[in-house]
């Protein structure tokens, strides 16, 4: 149907830019070749959905900029993914467009924070960009406050959290709470229970998996220490 065709076209846009990004980062010729294979379809989608394509292209450009300058404001960086996904979720510009944009915006921020949380330890070791690295280190935020380069909610959560795991859980819960509010305001009747299951439970599967891995690693280290 039209909805699945739209989803396929949006998937093509994101896949195309993901391949191009991998080509730039890794110089992987296979990725460049796959992207070339999508050129014709990408041109078709540009004509059909110029707004969405522009949103993804702007997202890629702005993401490169914030990473190049080492942006530490998590709200700014995660917001880029939110803005991009908000435009993708807004399938049609009708009476539900703003609610869908809001749902996509917070879902995008959730996805970004989850990925940053998953990669945090690896990025610390390898020296890769990750805005959570700055938040995981003790520092004085007075300069950030003076420049207004911080999100009061994020830092309030940071001050109340005992560790990064707790902080990230609070941030992710906040993002998903906003998604749920928008979802419940939409006139969804078909498969509503399945979608609720995804929003209230399914999106947390990666987080729970990461926690399980950490617990197993801790237990393994404890056993080594006893020996």
mmCIF file of C-alpha atoms in Angstrom:
data_model
loop_
_atom_site.group_PDB
_atom_site.id
_atom_site.type_symbol
_atom_site.label_atom_id
_atom_site.label_comp_id
_atom_site.label_asym_id
_atom_site.label_seq_id
_atom_site.Cartn_x
_atom_site.Cartn_y
_atom_site.Cartn_z
ATOM 1 C CA UNK A 1 0.000 0.000 0.000
ATOM 2 C CA UNK A 2 0.994 3.652 -0.077
ATOM 3 C CA UNK A 3 2.323 3.583 3.486
ATOM 4 C CA UNK A 4 4.685 0.650 2.884
ATOM 5 C CA UNK A 5 5.854 2.208 -0.392
ATOM 6 C CA UNK A 6 6.618 5.424 1.484
ATOM 7 C CA UNK A 7 8.521 3.507 4.160
ATOM 8 C CA UNK A 8 10.543 1.740 1.458
ATOM 9 C CA UNK A 9 11.426 5.063 -0.191
ATOM 10 C CA UNK A 10 12.497 6.571 3.149
ATOM 11 C CA UNK A 11 14.589 3.483 3.846
ATOM 12 C CA UNK A 12 16.274 3.950 0.467
ATOM 13 C CA UNK A 13 17.184 7.575 1.281
ATOM 14 C CA UNK A 14 18.757 6.649 4.611
ATOM 15 C CA UNK A 15 20.525 3.586 3.174
ATOM 16 C CA UNK A 16 21.975 5.668 0.325
ATOM 17 C CA UNK A 17 23.449 8.250 2.689
ATOM 18 C CA UNK A 18 24.682 5.571 5.052
ATOM 19 C CA UNK A 19 26.625 3.997 2.174
ATOM 20 C CA UNK A 20 28.038 7.372 1.106
ATOM 21 C CA UNK A 21 29.045 8.119 4.697
ATOM 22 C CA UNK A 22 30.797 4.736 5.005
ATOM 23 C CA UNK A 23 32.607 5.417 1.746
ATOM 24 C CA UNK A 24 33.874 8.760 3.057
ATOM 25 C CA UNK A 25 34.957 7.309 6.407
ATOM 26 C CA UNK A 26 36.359 3.944 5.356
ATOM 27 C CA UNK A 27 37.045 4.359 1.624
ATOM 28 C CA UNK A 28 35.217 1.067 1.162
ATOM 29 C CA UNK A 29 34.735 0.694 -2.589
ATOM 30 C CA UNK A 30 31.972 -1.858 -2.128
ATOM 31 C CA UNK A 31 29.906 0.793 -0.310
ATOM 32 C CA UNK A 32 30.535 3.259 -3.131
ATOM 33 C CA UNK A 33 29.453 0.656 -5.673
ATOM 34 C CA UNK A 34 26.241 -0.101 -3.772
ATOM 35 C CA UNK A 35 25.468 3.619 -3.534
ATOM 36 C CA UNK A 36 25.999 3.957 -7.288
ATOM 37 C CA UNK A 37 23.451 1.193 -7.834
ATOM 38 C CA UNK A 38 20.876 3.298 -5.964
ATOM 39 C CA UNK A 39 21.501 6.511 -7.943
ATOM 40 C CA UNK A 40 18.508 6.115 -10.246
ATOM 41 C CA UNK A 41 16.102 5.238 -7.425
ATOM 42 C CA UNK A 42 17.481 8.080 -5.309
ATOM 43 C CA UNK A 43 16.800 10.551 -8.133
ATOM 44 C CA UNK A 44 13.223 9.231 -8.332
ATOM 45 C CA UNK A 45 12.672 9.721 -4.588
ATOM 46 C CA UNK A 46 14.092 13.269 -4.744
ATOM 47 C CA UNK A 47 11.397 14.220 -7.250
ATOM 48 C CA UNK A 48 8.672 12.554 -5.206
ATOM 49 C CA UNK A 49 9.725 13.614 -1.689
ATOM 50 C CA UNK A 50 12.016 16.682 -1.937
ATOM 51 C CA UNK A 51 11.252 17.825 1.644
ATOM 52 C CA UNK A 52 12.295 14.522 3.206
ATOM 53 C CA UNK A 53 15.390 14.177 1.035
ATOM 54 C CA UNK A 54 16.447 17.718 1.916
ATOM 55 C CA UNK A 55 15.992 16.894 5.631
ATOM 56 C CA UNK A 56 18.291 13.867 5.381
ATOM 57 C CA UNK A 57 20.900 15.764 3.338
ATOM 58 C CA UNK A 58 20.866 18.627 5.881
ATOM 59 C CA UNK A 59 21.183 16.101 8.689
ATOM 60 C CA UNK A 60 24.298 14.601 7.106
ATOM 61 C CA UNK A 61 25.833 18.037 6.520
ATOM 62 C CA UNK A 62 25.120 19.355 10.019
ATOM 63 C CA UNK A 63 26.269 16.105 11.639
ATOM 64 C CA UNK A 64 29.633 16.448 9.915
ATOM 65 C CA UNK A 65 29.875 20.027 11.219
ATOM 66 C CA UNK A 66 29.099 19.217 14.875
ATOM 67 C CA UNK A 67 31.477 16.259 14.877
ATOM 68 C CA UNK A 68 34.247 18.365 13.300
ATOM 69 C CA UNK A 69 33.970 20.999 16.017
ATOM 70 C CA UNK A 70 33.605 18.398 18.776
ATOM 71 C CA UNK A 71 30.188 19.612 19.944
ATOM 72 C CA UNK A 72 29.558 18.477 23.540
ATOM 73 C CA UNK A 73 25.961 19.662 23.880
ATOM 74 C CA UNK A 74 24.039 16.386 23.684
ATOM 75 C CA UNK A 75 20.740 18.164 23.109
ATOM 76 C CA UNK A 76 22.081 19.914 20.011
ATOM 77 C CA UNK A 77 23.610 16.778 18.506
ATOM 78 C CA UNK A 78 20.708 14.425 19.276
ATOM 79 C CA UNK A 79 18.325 17.104 18.038
ATOM 80 C CA UNK A 80 19.739 16.769 14.521
ATOM 81 C CA UNK A 81 18.606 13.147 14.339
ATOM 82 C CA UNK A 82 15.284 14.207 15.832
ATOM 83 C CA UNK A 83 14.697 16.905 13.218
ATOM 84 C CA UNK A 84 15.552 14.525 10.398
ATOM 85 C CA UNK A 85 13.329 11.704 11.646
ATOM 86 C CA UNK A 86 10.541 14.180 12.384
ATOM 87 C CA UNK A 87 10.408 15.105 8.687
ATOM 88 C CA UNK A 88 10.410 11.435 7.707
ATOM 89 C CA UNK A 89 7.600 10.600 10.140
ATOM 90 C CA UNK A 90 5.606 13.485 8.672
ATOM 91 C CA UNK A 91 4.399 11.501 5.677
ATOM 92 C CA UNK A 92 1.696 13.899 4.582
ATOM 93 C CA UNK A 93 1.309 17.553 5.458
ATOM 94 C CA UNK A 94 -2.182 17.274 6.928
ATOM 95 C CA UNK A 95 -3.849 17.886 10.300
ATOM 96 C CA UNK A 96 -1.604 15.264 11.955
ATOM 97 C CA UNK A 97 1.714 16.516 10.620
ATOM 98 C CA UNK A 98 2.878 18.334 13.768
ATOM 99 C CA UNK A 99 2.039 15.398 16.026
ATOM 100 C CA UNK A 100 3.937 13.049 13.723
ATOM 101 C CA UNK A 101 6.888 15.459 13.593
ATOM 102 C CA UNK A 102 6.963 15.535 17.393
ATOM 103 C CA UNK A 103 6.806 11.754 17.605
ATOM 104 C CA UNK A 104 9.641 11.425 15.088
ATOM 105 C CA UNK A 105 11.683 14.151 16.775
ATOM 106 C CA UNK A 106 11.787 12.446 20.165
ATOM 107 C CA UNK A 107 12.186 9.023 18.609
ATOM 108 C CA UNK A 108 15.215 10.341 16.706
ATOM 109 C CA UNK A 109 16.754 11.744 19.892
ATOM 110 C CA UNK A 110 16.110 8.439 21.654
ATOM 111 C CA UNK A 111 17.869 6.532 18.857
ATOM 112 C CA UNK A 112 20.869 8.873 18.899
ATOM 113 C CA UNK A 113 21.305 8.724 22.678
ATOM 114 C CA UNK A 114 20.928 4.940 22.658
ATOM 115 C CA UNK A 115 23.624 4.576 19.985
ATOM 116 C CA UNK A 116 25.947 7.008 21.796
ATOM 117 C CA UNK A 117 25.413 5.081 25.042
ATOM 118 C CA UNK A 118 26.132 1.766 23.324
ATOM 119 C CA UNK A 119 29.378 3.074 21.787
ATOM 120 C CA UNK A 120 30.583 5.114 24.774
ATOM 121 C CA UNK A 121 33.272 2.785 26.128
ATOM 122 C CA UNK A 122 34.558 1.903 22.659
ATOM 123 C CA UNK A 123 34.690 5.583 21.654
ATOM 124 C CA UNK A 124 36.603 6.429 24.831
ATOM 125 C CA UNK A 125 39.227 3.795 24.052
ATOM 126 C CA UNK A 126 39.518 4.662 20.361
ATOM 127 C CA UNK A 127 39.258 8.437 20.771
ATOM 128 C CA UNK A 128 36.165 8.693 18.588
ATOM 129 C CA UNK A 129 33.639 11.504 18.786
ATOM 130 C CA UNK A 130 30.833 10.919 21.274
ATOM 131 C CA UNK A 131 29.041 13.761 23.134
ATOM 132 C CA UNK A 132 28.464 11.490 26.122
ATOM 133 C CA UNK A 133 32.221 11.373 26.755
ATOM 134 C CA UNK A 134 32.261 14.940 28.082
ATOM 135 C CA UNK A 135 29.251 14.231 30.282
ATOM 136 C CA UNK A 136 30.905 11.131 31.716
ATOM 137 C CA UNK A 137 33.833 13.195 32.972
ATOM 138 C CA UNK A 138 33.825 15.455 35.995
ATOM 139 C CA UNK A 139 33.927 19.098 34.869
ATOM 140 C CA UNK A 140 32.745 22.566 35.762
ATOM 141 C CA UNK A 141 29.642 23.597 33.798
ATOM 142 C CA UNK A 142 29.750 27.282 34.710
ATOM 143 C CA UNK A 143 31.336 28.162 31.364
ATOM 144 C CA UNK A 144 28.655 26.217 29.518
ATOM 145 C CA UNK A 145 25.955 27.970 31.531
ATOM 146 C CA UNK A 146 27.460 31.356 30.763
ATOM 147 C CA UNK A 147 27.480 30.609 27.052
ATOM 148 C CA UNK A 148 24.026 28.989 27.296
ATOM 149 C CA UNK A 149 25.489 25.926 25.595
ATOM 150 C CA UNK A 150 23.720 23.406 27.741
ATOM 151 C CA UNK A 151 20.299 21.882 28.297
ATOM 152 C CA UNK A 152 19.052 22.477 31.867
ATOM 153 C CA UNK A 153 17.126 19.176 31.847
ATOM 154 C CA UNK A 154 20.195 17.183 30.836
ATOM 155 C CA UNK A 155 22.399 18.679 33.519
ATOM 156 C CA UNK A 156 19.716 18.474 36.183
ATOM 157 C CA UNK A 157 19.468 14.776 35.398
ATOM 158 C CA UNK A 158 23.239 14.470 35.462
ATOM 159 C CA UNK A 159 23.469 16.010 38.910
ATOM 160 C CA UNK A 160 20.776 13.691 40.264
ATOM 161 C CA UNK A 161 22.184 10.527 38.656
ATOM 162 C CA UNK A 162 24.754 8.371 40.431
ATOM 163 C CA UNK A 163 26.405 7.179 37.208
ATOM 164 C CA UNK A 164 26.209 7.308 33.419
ATOM 165 C CA UNK A 165 23.951 4.252 33.245
ATOM 166 C CA UNK A 166 21.372 5.976 35.425
ATOM 167 C CA UNK A 167 21.732 9.255 33.544
ATOM 168 C CA UNK A 168 21.249 7.629 30.153
ATOM 169 C CA UNK A 169 18.261 5.680 31.440
ATOM 170 C CA UNK A 170 16.691 8.946 32.633
ATOM 171 C CA UNK A 171 17.358 10.663 29.297
ATOM 172 C CA UNK A 172 16.020 7.752 27.266
ATOM 173 C CA UNK A 173 12.918 7.478 29.446
ATOM 174 C CA UNK A 174 12.270 11.192 28.998
ATOM 175 C CA UNK A 175 12.527 10.924 25.205
ATOM 176 C CA UNK A 176 10.278 7.880 25.019
ATOM 177 C CA UNK A 177 7.723 9.511 27.330
ATOM 178 C CA UNK A 178 7.340 12.343 24.805
ATOM 179 C CA UNK A 179 7.005 9.812 21.973
ATOM 180 C CA UNK A 180 4.266 7.999 23.862
ATOM 181 C CA UNK A 181 2.346 11.238 24.485
ATOM 182 C CA UNK A 182 2.284 12.016 20.767
ATOM 183 C CA UNK A 183 1.404 8.451 19.855
ATOM 184 C CA UNK A 184 -1.587 8.394 22.195
ATOM 185 C CA UNK A 185 -2.925 11.590 20.599
ATOM 186 C CA UNK A 186 -2.907 10.050 17.108
ATOM 187 C CA UNK A 187 -6.081 8.416 15.723
ATOM 188 C CA UNK A 188 -4.526 4.946 15.461
ATOM 189 C CA UNK A 189 -6.960 2.046 15.470
ATOM 190 C CA UNK A 190 -5.364 -0.716 13.407
ATOM 191 C CA UNK A 191 -2.567 -2.607 15.197
ATOM 192 C CA UNK A 192 -2.533 -0.034 18.002
ATOM 193 C CA UNK A 193 -1.664 -2.684 20.615
ATOM 194 C CA UNK A 194 1.319 -3.905 18.585
ATOM 195 C CA UNK A 195 2.599 -0.350 18.175
ATOM 196 C CA UNK A 196 2.172 0.305 21.897
ATOM 197 C CA UNK A 197 4.186 -2.820 22.612
ATOM 198 C CA UNK A 198 7.006 -1.441 20.438
ATOM 199 C CA UNK A 199 6.929 1.989 22.124
ATOM 200 C CA UNK A 200 6.592 0.829 25.710
ATOM 201 C CA UNK A 201 8.743 -2.288 25.551
ATOM 202 C CA UNK A 202 10.435 -3.106 22.239
ATOM 203 C CA UNK A 203 12.549 0.044 22.027
ATOM 204 C CA UNK A 204 14.262 -0.934 25.297
ATOM 205 C CA UNK A 205 15.551 -4.292 24.031
ATOM 206 C CA UNK A 206 18.996 -2.890 23.125
ATOM 207 C CA UNK A 207 19.329 -1.142 26.490
ATOM 208 C CA UNK A 208 18.442 -4.332 28.366
ATOM 209 C CA UNK A 209 20.901 -6.292 26.218
ATOM 210 C CA UNK A 210 23.680 -3.819 27.041
ATOM 211 C CA UNK A 211 22.904 -4.070 30.748
ATOM 212 C CA UNK A 212 23.040 -7.864 30.529
ATOM 213 C CA UNK A 213 26.446 -7.684 28.823
ATOM 214 C CA UNK A 214 27.751 -5.354 31.538
ATOM 215 C CA UNK A 215 26.528 -7.630 34.320
ATOM 216 C CA UNK A 216 28.167 -10.660 32.707
ATOM 217 C CA UNK A 217 31.445 -8.731 32.268
ATOM 218 C CA UNK A 218 31.373 -7.652 35.920
ATOM 219 C CA UNK A 219 30.741 -11.208 37.089
ATOM 220 C CA UNK A 220 33.594 -12.441 34.923
ATOM 221 C CA UNK A 221 35.968 -9.839 36.373
ATOM 222 C CA UNK A 222 34.920 -10.752 39.900
ATOM 223 C CA UNK A 223 35.680 -14.421 39.244
ATOM 224 C CA UNK A 224 39.111 -13.505 37.851
ATOM 225 C CA UNK A 225 39.807 -11.341 40.914
ATOM 226 C CA UNK A 226 38.982 -14.236 43.257
ATOM 227 C CA UNK A 227 41.477 -16.471 41.456
#
